[in-house]
Coordinates of C-alpha atoms in Angstrom, one line a residue:
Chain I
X1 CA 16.1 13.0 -37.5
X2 CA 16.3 9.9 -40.1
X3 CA 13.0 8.4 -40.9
X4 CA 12.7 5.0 -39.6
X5 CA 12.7 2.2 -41.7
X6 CA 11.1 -0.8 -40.8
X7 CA 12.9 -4.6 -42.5
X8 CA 11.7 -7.8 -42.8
X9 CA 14.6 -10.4 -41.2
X10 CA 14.2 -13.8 -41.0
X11 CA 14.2 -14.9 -37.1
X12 CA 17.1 -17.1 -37.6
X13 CA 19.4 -14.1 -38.1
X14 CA 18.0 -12.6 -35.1
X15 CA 19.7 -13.6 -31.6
X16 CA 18.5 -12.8 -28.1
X17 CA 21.2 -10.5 -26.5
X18 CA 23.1 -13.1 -23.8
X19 CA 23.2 -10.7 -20.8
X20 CA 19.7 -9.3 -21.5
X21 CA 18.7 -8.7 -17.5
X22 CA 15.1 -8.7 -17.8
X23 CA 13.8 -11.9 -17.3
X24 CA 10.2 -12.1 -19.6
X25 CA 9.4 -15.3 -19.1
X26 CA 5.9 -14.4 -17.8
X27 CA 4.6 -12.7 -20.7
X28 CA 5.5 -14.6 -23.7
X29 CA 2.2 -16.3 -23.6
X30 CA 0.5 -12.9 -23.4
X31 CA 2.3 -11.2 -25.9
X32 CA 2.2 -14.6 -28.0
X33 CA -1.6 -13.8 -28.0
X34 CA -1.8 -10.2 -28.4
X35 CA 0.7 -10.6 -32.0
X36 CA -1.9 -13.5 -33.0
X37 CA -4.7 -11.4 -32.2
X38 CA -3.9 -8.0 -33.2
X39 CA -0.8 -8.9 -35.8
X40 CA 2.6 -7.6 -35.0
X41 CA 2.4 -4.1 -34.9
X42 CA 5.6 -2.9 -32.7
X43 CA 9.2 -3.7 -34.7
X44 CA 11.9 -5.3 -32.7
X45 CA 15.1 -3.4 -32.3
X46 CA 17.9 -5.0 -32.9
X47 CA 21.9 -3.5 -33.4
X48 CA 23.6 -4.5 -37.0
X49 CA 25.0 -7.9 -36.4
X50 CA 21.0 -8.9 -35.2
X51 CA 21.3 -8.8 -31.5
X52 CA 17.9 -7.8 -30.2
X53 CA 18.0 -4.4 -28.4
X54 CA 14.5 -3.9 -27.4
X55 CA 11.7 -6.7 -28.0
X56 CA 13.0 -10.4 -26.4
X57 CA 9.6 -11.4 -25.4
X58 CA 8.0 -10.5 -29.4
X59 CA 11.1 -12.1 -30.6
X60 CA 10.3 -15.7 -28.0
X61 CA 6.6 -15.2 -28.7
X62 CA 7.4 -15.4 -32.7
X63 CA 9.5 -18.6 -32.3
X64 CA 6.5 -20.1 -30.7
X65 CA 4.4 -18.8 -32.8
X66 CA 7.0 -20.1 -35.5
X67 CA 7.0 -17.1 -37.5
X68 CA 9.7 -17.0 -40.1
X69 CA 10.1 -13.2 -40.6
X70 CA 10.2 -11.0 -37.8
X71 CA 9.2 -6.5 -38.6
X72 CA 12.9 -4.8 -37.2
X73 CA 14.3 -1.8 -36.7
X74 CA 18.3 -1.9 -37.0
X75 CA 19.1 0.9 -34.7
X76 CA 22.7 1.5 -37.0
X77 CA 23.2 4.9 -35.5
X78 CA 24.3 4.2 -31.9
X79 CA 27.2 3.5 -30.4
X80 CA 27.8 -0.1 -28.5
X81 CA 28.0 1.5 -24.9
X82 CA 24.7 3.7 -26.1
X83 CA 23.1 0.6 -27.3
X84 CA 24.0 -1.3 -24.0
X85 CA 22.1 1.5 -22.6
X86 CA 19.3 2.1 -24.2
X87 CA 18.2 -1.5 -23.8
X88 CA 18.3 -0.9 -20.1
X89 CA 16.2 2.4 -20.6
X90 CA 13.7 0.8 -22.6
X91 CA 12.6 -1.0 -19.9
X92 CA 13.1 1.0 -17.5
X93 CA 11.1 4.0 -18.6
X94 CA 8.3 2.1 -18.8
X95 CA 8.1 1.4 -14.8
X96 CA 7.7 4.9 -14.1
X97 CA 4.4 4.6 -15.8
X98 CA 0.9 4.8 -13.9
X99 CA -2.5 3.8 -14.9
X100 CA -5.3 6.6 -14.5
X101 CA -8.1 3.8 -13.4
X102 CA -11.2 5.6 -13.8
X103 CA -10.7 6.3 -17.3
X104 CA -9.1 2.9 -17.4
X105 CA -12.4 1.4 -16.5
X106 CA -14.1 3.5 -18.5
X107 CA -12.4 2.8 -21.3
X108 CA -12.9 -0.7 -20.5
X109 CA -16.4 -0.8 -20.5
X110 CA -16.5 0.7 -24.0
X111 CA -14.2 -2.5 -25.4
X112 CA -16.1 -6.4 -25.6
X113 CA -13.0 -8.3 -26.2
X114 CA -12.0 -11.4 -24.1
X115 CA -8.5 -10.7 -24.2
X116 CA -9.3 -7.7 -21.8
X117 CA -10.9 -10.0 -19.6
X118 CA -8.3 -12.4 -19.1
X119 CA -5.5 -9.9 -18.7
X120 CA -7.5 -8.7 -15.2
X121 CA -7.4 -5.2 -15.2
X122 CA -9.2 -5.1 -13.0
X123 CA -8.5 -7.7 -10.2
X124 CA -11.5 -9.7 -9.3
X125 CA -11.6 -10.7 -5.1
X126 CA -12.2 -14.2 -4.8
X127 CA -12.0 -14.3 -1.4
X128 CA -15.2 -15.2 1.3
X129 CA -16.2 -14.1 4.4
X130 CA -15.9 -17.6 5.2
X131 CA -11.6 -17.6 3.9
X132 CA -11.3 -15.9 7.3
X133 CA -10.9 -17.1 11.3
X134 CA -13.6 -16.2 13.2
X135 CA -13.2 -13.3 15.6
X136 CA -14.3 -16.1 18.6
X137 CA -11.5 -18.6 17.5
X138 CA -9.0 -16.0 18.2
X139 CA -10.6 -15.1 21.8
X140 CA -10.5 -19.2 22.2
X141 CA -7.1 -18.7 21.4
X142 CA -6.3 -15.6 23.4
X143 CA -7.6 -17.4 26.5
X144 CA -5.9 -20.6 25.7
X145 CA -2.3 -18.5 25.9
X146 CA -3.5 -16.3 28.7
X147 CA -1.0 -16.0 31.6
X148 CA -2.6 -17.5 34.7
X149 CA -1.6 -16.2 38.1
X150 CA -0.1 -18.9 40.4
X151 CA -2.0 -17.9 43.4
X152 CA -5.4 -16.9 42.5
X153 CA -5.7 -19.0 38.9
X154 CA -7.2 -15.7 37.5
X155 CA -5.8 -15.8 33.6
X156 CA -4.5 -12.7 31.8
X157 CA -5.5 -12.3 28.4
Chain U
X1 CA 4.2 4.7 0.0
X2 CA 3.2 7.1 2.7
X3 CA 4.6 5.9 6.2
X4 CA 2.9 8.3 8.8
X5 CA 4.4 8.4 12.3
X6 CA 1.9 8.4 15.2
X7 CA 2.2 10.2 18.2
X8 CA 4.4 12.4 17.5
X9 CA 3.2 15.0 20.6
X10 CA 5.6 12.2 22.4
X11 CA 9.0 13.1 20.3
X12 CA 11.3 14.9 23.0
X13 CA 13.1 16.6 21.1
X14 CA 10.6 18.4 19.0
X15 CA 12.6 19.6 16.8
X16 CA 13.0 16.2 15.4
X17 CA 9.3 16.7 14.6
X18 CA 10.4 17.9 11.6
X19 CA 11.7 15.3 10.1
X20 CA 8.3 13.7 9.4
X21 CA 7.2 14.3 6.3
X22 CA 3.9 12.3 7.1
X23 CA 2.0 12.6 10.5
X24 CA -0.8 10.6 11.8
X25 CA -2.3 11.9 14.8
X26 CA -5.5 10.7 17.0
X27 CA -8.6 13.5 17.8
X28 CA -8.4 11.2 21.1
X29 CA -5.0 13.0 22.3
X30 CA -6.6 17.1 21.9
X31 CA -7.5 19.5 19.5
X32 CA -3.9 21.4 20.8
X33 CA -1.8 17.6 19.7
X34 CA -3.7 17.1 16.7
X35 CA -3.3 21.2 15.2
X36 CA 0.3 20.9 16.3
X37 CA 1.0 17.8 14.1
X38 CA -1.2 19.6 11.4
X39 CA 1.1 22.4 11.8
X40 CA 4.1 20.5 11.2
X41 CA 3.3 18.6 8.2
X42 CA 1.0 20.6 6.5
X43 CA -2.4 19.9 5.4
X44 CA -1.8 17.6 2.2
X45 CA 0.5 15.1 4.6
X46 CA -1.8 14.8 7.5
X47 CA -3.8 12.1 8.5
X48 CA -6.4 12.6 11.3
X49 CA -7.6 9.3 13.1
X50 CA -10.9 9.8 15.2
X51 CA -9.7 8.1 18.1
X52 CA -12.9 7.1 18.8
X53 CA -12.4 3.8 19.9
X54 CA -10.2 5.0 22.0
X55 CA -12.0 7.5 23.8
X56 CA -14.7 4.5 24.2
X57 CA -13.0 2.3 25.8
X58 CA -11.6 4.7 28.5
X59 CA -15.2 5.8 29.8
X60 CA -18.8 4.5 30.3
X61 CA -20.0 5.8 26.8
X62 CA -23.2 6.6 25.3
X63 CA -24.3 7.4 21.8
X64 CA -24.9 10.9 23.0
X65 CA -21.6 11.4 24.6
X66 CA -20.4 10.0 21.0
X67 CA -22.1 12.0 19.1
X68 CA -20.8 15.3 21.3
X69 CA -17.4 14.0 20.2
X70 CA -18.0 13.5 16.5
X71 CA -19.2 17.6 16.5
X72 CA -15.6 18.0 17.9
X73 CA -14.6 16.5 15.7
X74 CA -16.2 17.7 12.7
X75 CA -16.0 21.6 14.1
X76 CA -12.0 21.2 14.0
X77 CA -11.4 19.6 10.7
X78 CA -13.7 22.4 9.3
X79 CA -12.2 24.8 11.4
X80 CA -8.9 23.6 9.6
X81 CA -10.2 22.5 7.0
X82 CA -8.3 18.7 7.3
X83 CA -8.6 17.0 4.0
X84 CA -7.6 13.4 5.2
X85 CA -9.7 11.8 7.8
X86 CA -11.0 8.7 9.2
X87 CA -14.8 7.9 10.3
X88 CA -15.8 6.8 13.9
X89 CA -15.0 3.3 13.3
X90 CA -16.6 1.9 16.6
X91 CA -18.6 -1.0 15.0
X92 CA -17.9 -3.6 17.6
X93 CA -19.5 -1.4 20.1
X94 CA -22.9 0.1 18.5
X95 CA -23.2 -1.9 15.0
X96 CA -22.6 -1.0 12.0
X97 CA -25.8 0.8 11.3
X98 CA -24.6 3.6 14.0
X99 CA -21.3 4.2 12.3
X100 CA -23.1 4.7 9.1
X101 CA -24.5 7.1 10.7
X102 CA -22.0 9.1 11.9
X103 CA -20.1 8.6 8.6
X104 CA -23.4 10.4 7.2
X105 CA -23.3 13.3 9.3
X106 CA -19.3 13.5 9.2
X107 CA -19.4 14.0 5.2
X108 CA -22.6 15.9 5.5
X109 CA -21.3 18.7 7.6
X110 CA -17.7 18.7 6.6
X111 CA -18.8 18.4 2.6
X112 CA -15.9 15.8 2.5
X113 CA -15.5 12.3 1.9
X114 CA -14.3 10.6 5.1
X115 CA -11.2 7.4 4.9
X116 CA -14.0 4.4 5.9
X117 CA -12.0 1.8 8.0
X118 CA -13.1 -1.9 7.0
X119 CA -13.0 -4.3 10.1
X120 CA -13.0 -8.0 9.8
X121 CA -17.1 -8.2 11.0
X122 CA -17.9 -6.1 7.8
X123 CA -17.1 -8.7 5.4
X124 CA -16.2 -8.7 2.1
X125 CA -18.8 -7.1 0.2
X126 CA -18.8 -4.1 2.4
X127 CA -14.9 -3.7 1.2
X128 CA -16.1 -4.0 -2.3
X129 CA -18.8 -1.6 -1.4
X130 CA -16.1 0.6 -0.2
X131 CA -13.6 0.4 -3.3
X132 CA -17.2 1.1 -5.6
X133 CA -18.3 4.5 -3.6
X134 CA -14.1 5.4 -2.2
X135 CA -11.5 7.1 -3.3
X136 CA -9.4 6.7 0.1
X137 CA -10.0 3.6 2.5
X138 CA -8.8 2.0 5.3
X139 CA -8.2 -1.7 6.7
X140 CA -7.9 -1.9 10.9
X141 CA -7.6 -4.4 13.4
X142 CA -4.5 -5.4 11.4
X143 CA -2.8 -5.7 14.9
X144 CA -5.0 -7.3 17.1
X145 CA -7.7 -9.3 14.7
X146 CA -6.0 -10.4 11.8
X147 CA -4.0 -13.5 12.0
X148 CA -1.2 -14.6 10.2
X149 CA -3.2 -16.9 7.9
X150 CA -5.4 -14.2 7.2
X151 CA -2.4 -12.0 5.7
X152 CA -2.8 -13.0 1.8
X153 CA -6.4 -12.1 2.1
X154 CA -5.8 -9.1 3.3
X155 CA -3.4 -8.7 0.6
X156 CA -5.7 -9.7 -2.1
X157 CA -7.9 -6.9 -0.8
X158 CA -5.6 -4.4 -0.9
X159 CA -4.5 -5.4 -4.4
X160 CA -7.8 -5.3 -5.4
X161 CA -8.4 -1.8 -4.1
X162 CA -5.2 -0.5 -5.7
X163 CA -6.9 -2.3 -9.3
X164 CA -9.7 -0.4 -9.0
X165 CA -7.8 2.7 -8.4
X166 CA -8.5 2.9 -4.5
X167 CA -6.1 4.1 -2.3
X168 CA -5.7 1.7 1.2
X169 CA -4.4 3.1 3.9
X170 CA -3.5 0.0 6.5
X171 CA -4.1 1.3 10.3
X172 CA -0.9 0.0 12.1
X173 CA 0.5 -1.8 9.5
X174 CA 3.9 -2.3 11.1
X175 CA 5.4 -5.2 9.5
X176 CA 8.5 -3.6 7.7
X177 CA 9.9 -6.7 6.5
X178 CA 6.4 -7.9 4.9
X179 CA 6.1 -4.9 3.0
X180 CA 10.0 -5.2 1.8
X181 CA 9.2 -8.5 0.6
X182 CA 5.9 -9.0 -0.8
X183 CA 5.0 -6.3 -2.6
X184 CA 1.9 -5.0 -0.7
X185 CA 0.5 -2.2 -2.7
X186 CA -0.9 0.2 0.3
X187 CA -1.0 3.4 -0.6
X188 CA -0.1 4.6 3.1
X189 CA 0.8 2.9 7.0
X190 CA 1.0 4.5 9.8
X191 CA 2.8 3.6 12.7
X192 CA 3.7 4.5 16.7
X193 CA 5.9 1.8 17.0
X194 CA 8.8 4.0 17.6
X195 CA 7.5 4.8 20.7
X196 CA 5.6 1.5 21.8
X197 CA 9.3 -0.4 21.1
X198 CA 11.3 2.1 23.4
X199 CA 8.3 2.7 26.4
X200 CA 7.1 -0.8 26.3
X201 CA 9.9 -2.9 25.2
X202 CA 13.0 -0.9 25.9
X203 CA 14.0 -1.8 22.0
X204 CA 16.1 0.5 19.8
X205 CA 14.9 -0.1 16.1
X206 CA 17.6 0.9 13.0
X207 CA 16.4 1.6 9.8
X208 CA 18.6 -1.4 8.1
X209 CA 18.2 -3.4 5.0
X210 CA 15.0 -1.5 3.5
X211 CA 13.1 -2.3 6.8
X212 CA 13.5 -1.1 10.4
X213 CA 14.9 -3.6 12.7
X214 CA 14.8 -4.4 16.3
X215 CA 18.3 -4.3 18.4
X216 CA 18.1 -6.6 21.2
X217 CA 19.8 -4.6 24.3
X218 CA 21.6 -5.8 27.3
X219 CA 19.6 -4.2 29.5
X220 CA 21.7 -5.6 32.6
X221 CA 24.6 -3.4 31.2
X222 CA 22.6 -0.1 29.7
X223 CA 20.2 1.9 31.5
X224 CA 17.5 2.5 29.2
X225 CA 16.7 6.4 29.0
X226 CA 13.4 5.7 27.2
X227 CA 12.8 9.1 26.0
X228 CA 16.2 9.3 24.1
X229 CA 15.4 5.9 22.7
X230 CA 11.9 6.9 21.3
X231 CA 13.6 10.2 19.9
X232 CA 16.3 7.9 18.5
X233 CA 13.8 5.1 17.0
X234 CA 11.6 8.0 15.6
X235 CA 14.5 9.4 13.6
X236 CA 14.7 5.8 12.1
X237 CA 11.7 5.6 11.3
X238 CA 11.7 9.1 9.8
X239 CA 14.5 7.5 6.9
X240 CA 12.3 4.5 6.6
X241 CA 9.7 7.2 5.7
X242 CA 12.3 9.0 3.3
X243 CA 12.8 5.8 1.8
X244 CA 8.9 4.2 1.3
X245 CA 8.5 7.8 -0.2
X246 CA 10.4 6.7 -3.4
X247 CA 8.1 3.4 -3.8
X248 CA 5.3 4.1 -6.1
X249 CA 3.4 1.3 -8.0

């Protein structure tokens, strides 16, 4: 296996692949964040004429963060029907995934970092007792459609 | 997600039985029902409902009589050592306090966690209380008591649970469709609408689409066998089962 060598391109000789299915919209802000944050730590992918492979959302969170160089990893070795594929694996692969949560909360509590927070983990319920219809409104209700018998006027909930 | 078929001591044919890979069955229809259905699915896929409620509402009941029931019950899932099973969720009858109770002596004396069922009358803490101290809980009255508007509640309950790494099990959570559509992230459903739709409402459902569906029948021109039609939905439902087997979240 070659050792993988990491380059510096600039981002205008980097293009976002035109049939790319996975729509990232959503997380550009977050992932926008997490490079400001932490730095940009994971190289994009991209095949030998600078179409991105793997990374679209680092690659629209650097324009906004208007970064002129981008960390890449030209992936020279594969073929264009294996690079068509891989780009599908890559995201794939990762749905398959599952989050242990106890040692995700545990692991949480060790970390004081507001990022954390706003990414919700862990889903806070912002919901009252008073969100819901009161058990007597629906027996109101209930009555209100009830079938009433033409001779005797007795109604059948 | 886990789809487990109710009352499956009503399949004709029982070989059909078979076909289940979940089964739900109710302590209310007899120790002989429920150790078949155990039989058939094995102990890791079987879901034991108390049937309490049930077996209130069909006789003058007192908190002894209950309590003579819940030793039943405890004797056979020790006997056969059930791993999944619900607590005697009869709150609208004796209070809260009383099912707490029970729940107490049910974990005591089986040395298992019970599935808690969360009823609209709890309130919301009490499901957070539930996620904290659970590993395995239930919602009910999902047919009866919650209305439509109520539905993204419930949902943001559930998806709450599954956040804090609870499994929710949603008691007669039939609503195919819904699930298709929205993402709900229960762990498991059960359902005996295969047999309500053919007994009550002389409805064939299909398995079409990624949900089951009602077929309207003319019943002028077809004389409804309803045993044949539950055996038929049942099978339906048993590829929707095959088929919510493969989502995981």
């Amino acid at each position: 296996m070659s050792l993988l060598k990491i380059v510096y391109k600039n981002i205008d000789e980097i293009h976002p692949y035109k049939y790319n299915p996975r729509n990232n919209t959503n997380s550009i802000n977050e992932v926008k964040e997490s490079i400001e944050k932490y730095g940009f730590k994971v190289p994009i992918i991209i095949d030998t004429k600078g179409v991105i492979i793997c990374g679209h959302t680092r690659y629209e969170a650097s324009k906004k963060l208007e970064l002129k160089q981008i960390p890449c990893v030209i992936a020279n070795d594969l073929s264009e029907n294996e690079i068509k594929a891989f780009r599908l694996v890559d995201n794939k692969v990762a749905e398959f995934s599952r989050w242990d949560y106890e040692k995700l909360k545990e692991e949480i509590s060790k970390i004081n970092d507001d990022f954390i927070t706003k990414l919700k983990f862990i889903e806070e319920l912002d919901i009252s007792d008073d969100d819901f219809v009161a058990d007597t409104e629906i027996t109101k209700e209930k009555v209100k459609n009830a079938l009433v018998c033409p001779k005797c006027g007795e109604r059948i909930v | 997600m886990r789809v487990f078929l109710a009352c499956t001591n009503s399949v004709g044919d029982k070989k059909n039985i078979k076909n289940s890979k979940y089964i739900l069955e109710s302590f209310f229809s007899g120790e002989k029902n429920c150790f078949n259905a155990l039989k058939n699915c094995g102990v890791n896929n079987f879901l034991l409902d108390s049937g309490a409620f049930s077996y209130m509402s069909g006789a003058k009941c007192t908190k002894e009589i209950l309590l003579e029931y819940l030793d039943k019950y405890i004797a056979f899932i020790n006997k056969y050592d059930v791993k999944y099973f619900f607590e005697l969720d009869v709150d609208t009858i004796f209070g809260i306090d009383f099912v707490e109770e029970m729940r107490n002596k049910l974990e005591k004396e089986t040395g298992k966690q019970c599935i808690p069922v969360w009823h609209k009358g709890r309130g919301i803490e009490y499901w957070k209380k539930m996620v904290k101290e659970y590993k395995y809980i239930a919602i009910g009255g999902l047919v009866f008591h919650v209305k439509k508007q109520e539905w993204p509640l419930i949902k943001k309950m559930v998806d709450y649970a599954y956040s804090n790494g609870v499994k929710v099990h949603g008691l007669g959570f039939t609503k195919t469709k819904i699930l298709e559509k929205e993402n709900w992230k229960f762990y498991s459903i059960d359902s005996s609408s295969w047999l309500a739709s053919a007994s009550r409402g002389q409805k064939l459902q299909v398995f079409k689409k990624c949900c089951i569906q009602n077929v309207d029948m003319d019943k002028r021109k077809t004389k409804a066998i309803i045993s044949k039609m539950a055996d038929f939905n049942f099978l339906e439902w048993c590829k929707y089962q095959k088929y919510m087997d493969k989502k995981k979240w």
